[in-house]
mmCIF file of N, CA and C in Angstrom:
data_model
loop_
_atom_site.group_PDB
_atom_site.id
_atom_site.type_symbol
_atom_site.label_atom_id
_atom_site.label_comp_id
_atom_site.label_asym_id
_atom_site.label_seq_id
_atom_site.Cartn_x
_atom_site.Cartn_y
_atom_site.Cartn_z
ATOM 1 N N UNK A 29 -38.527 10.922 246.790
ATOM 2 C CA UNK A 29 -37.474 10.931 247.797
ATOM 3 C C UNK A 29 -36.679 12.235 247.716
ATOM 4 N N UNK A 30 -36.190 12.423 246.824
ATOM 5 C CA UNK A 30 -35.731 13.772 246.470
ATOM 6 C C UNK A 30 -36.239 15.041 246.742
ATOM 7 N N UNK A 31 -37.409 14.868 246.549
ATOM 8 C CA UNK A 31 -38.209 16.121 246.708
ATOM 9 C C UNK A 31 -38.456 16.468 248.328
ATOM 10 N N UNK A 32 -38.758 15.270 249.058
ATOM 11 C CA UNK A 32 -38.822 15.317 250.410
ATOM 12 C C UNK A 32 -37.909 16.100 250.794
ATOM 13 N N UNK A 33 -36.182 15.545 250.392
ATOM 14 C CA UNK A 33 -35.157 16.255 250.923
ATOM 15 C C UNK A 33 -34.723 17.452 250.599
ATOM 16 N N UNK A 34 -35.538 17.957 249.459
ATOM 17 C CA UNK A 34 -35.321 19.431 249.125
ATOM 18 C C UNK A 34 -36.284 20.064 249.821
ATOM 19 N N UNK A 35 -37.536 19.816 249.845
ATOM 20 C CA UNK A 35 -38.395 20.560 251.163
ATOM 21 C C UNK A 35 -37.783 20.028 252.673
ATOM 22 N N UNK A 36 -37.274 19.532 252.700
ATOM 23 C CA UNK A 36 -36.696 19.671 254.482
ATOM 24 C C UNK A 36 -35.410 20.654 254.154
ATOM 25 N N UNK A 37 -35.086 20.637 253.397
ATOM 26 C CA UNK A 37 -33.859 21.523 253.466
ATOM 27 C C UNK A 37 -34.295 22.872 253.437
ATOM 28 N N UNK A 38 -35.215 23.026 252.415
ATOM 29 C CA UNK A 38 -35.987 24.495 252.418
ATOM 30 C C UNK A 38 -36.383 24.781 254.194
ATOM 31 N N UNK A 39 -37.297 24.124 254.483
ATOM 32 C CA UNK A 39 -37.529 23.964 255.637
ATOM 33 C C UNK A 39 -36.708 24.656 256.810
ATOM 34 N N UNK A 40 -35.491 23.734 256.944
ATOM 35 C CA UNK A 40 -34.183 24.010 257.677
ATOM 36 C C UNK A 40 -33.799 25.434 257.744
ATOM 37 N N UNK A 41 -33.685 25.327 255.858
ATOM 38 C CA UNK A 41 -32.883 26.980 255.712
ATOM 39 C C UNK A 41 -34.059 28.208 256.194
ATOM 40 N N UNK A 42 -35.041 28.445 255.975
ATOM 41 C CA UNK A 42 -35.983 29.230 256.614
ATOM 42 C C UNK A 42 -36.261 29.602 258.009
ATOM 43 N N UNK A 43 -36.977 28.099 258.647
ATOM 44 C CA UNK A 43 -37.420 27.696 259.667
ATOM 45 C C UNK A 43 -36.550 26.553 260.220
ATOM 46 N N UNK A 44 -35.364 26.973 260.604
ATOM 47 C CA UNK A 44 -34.861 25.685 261.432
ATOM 48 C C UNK A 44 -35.327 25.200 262.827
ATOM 49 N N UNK A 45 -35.727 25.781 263.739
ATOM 50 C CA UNK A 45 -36.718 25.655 264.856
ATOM 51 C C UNK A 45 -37.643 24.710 264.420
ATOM 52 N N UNK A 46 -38.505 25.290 263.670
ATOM 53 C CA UNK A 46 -39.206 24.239 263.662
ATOM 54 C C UNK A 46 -38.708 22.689 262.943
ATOM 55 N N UNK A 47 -38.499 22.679 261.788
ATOM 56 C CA UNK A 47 -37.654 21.879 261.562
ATOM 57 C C UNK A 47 -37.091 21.030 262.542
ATOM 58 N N UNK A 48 -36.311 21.135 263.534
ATOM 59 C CA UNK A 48 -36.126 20.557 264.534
ATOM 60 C C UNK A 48 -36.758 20.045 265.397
ATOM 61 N N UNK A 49 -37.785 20.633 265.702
ATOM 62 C CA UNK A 49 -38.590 20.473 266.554
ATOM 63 C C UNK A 49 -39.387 18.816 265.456
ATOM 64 N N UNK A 50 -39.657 19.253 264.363
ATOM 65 C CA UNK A 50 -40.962 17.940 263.667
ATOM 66 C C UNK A 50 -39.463 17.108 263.607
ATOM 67 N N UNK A 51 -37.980 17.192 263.425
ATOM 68 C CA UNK A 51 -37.655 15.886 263.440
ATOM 69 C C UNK A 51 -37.869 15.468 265.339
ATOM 70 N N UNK A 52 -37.781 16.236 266.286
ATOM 71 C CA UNK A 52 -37.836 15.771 267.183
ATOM 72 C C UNK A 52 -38.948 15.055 268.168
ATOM 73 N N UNK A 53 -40.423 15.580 267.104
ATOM 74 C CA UNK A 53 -41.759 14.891 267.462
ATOM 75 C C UNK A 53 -41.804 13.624 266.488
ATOM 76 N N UNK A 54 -41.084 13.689 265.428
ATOM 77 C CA UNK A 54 -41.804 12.765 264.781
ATOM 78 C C UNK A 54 -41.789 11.228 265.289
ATOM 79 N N UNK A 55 -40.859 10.767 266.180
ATOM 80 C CA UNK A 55 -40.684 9.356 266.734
ATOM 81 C C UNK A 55 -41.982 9.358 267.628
ATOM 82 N N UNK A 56 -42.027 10.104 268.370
ATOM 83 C CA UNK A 56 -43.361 10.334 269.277
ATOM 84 C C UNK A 56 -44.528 10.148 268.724
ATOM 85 N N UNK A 57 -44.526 10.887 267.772
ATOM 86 C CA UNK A 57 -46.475 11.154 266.947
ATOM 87 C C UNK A 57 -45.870 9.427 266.526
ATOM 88 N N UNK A 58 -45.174 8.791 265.293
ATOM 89 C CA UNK A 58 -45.509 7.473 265.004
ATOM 90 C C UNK A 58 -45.872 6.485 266.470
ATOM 91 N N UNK A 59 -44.828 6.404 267.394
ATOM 92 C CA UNK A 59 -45.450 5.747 268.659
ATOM 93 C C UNK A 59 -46.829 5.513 268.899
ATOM 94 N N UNK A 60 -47.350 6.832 268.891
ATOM 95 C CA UNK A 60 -48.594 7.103 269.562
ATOM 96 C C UNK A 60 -49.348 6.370 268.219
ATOM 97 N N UNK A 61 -48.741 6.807 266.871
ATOM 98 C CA UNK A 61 -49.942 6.076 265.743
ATOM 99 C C UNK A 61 -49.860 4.516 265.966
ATOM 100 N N UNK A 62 -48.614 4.263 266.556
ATOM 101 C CA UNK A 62 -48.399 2.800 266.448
ATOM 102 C C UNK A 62 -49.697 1.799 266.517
ATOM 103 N N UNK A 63 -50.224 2.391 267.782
ATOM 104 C CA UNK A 63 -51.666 0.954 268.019
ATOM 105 C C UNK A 63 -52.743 1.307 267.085
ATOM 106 N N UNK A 64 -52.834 2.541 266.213
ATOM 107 C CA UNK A 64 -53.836 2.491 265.803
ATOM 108 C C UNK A 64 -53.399 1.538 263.948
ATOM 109 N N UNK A 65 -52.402 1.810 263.778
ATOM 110 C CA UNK A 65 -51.852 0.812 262.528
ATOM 111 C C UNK A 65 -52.392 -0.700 262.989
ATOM 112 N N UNK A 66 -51.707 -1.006 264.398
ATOM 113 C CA UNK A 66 -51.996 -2.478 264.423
ATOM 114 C C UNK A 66 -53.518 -3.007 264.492
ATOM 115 N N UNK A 67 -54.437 -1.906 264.990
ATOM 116 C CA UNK A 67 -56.051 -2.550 265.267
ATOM 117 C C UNK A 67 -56.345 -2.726 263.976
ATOM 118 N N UNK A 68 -55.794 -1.525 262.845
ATOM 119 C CA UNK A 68 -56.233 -1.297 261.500
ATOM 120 C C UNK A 68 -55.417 -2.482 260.889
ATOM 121 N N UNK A 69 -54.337 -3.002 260.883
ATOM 122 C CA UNK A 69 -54.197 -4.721 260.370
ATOM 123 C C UNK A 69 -54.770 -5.822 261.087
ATOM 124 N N UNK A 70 -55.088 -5.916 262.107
ATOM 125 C CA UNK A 70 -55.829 -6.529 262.932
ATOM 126 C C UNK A 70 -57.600 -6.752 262.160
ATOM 127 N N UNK A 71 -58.342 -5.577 262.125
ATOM 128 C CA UNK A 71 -59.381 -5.329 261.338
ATOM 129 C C UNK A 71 -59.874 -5.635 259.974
ATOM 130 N N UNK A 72 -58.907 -5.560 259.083
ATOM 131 C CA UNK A 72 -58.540 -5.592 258.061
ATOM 132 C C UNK A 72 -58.146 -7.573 257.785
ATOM 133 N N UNK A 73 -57.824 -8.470 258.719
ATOM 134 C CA UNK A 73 -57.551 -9.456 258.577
ATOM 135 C C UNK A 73 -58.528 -10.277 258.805
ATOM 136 N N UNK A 74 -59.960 -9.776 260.010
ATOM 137 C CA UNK A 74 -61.148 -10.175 259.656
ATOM 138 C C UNK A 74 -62.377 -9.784 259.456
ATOM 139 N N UNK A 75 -61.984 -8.716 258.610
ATOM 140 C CA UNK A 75 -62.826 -8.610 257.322
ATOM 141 C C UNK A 75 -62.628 -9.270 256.197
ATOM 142 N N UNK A 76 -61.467 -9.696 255.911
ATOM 143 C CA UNK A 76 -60.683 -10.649 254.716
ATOM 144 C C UNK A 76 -61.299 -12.266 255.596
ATOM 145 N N UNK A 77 -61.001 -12.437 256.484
ATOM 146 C CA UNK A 77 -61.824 -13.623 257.151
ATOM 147 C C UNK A 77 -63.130 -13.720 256.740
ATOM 148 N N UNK A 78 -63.771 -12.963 257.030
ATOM 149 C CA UNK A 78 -65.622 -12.887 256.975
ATOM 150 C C UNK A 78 -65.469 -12.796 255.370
ATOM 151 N N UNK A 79 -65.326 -12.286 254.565
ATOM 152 C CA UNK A 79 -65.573 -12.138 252.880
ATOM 153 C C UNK A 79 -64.920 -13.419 252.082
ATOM 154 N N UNK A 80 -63.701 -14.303 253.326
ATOM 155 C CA UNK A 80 -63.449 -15.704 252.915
ATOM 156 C C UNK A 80 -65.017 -16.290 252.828
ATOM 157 N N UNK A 81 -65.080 -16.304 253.898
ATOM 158 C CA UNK A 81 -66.276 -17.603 254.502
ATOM 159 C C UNK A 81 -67.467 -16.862 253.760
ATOM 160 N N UNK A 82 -68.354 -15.993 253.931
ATOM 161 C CA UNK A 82 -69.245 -15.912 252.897
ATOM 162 C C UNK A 82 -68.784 -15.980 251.489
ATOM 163 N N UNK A 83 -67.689 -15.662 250.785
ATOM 164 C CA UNK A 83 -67.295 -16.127 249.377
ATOM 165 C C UNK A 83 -67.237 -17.995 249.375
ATOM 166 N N UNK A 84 -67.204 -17.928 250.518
ATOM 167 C CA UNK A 84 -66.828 -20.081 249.932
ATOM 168 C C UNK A 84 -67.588 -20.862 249.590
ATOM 169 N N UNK A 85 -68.970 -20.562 249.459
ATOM 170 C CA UNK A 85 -70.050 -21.246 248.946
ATOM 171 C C UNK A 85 -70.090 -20.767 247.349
ATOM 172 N N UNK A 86 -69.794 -20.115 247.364
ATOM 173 C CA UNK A 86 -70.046 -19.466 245.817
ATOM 174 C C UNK A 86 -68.309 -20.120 245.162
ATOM 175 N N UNK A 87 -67.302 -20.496 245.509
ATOM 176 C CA UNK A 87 -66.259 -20.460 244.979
ATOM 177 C C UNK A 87 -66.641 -22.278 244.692
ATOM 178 N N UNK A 88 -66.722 -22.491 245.988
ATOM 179 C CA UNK A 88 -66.978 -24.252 245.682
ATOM 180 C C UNK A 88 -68.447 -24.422 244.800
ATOM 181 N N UNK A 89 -69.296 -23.734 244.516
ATOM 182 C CA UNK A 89 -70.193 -23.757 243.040
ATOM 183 C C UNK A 89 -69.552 -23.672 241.956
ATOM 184 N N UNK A 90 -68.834 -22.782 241.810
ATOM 185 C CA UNK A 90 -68.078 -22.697 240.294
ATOM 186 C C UNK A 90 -66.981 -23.700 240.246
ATOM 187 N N UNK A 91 -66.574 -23.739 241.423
ATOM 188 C CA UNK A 91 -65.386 -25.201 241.147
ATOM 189 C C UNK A 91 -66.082 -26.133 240.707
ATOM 190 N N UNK A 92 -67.493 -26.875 241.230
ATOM 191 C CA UNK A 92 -67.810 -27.739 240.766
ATOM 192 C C UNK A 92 -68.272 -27.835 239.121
ATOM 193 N N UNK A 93 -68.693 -26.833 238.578
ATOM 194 C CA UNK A 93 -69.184 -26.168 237.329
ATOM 195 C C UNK A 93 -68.223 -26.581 236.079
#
C-alpha cells in the first residue's frame, strides 16, 4: 500500500499529466473489465460444478470404505 502511494507520488511529481490522466481512465478501463470479471466468475462456477459431479462417484466410494 505504501509503496503504491510513493510511486503515484513520484509519478505526480515528474509526470503530472499523465498521472491525471490514468487517475482519470482508470474508472473507465475497470468498467469496460467489468463483464469480463463476471463471465470469468461465471466460468469458474461451472467448472467447480462439472469437477463436483464427476468427483461424486469417487467421494461416495470412499465414504462408503
Amino acid at each position: 500500500m505504501m509503496l503504491t502511494l510513493m510511486l503515484w507520488l513520484i509519478l505526480l511529481v515528474f509526470c503530472w499529466p499523465l498521472a491525471l490522466l490514468v487517475l482519470m481512465l482508470y474508472p473507465l478501463v475497470w468498467l469496460l473489465l467489468l463483464p469480463f470479471r463476471i463471465i470469468g466468475i461465471a466460468v469458474d462456477g461451472v467448472l467447480e460444478l462439472l469437477r463436483t459431479i464427476i468427483m461424486l462417484p469417487v467421494r461416495l466410494l470412499r465414504a462408503g470404505s
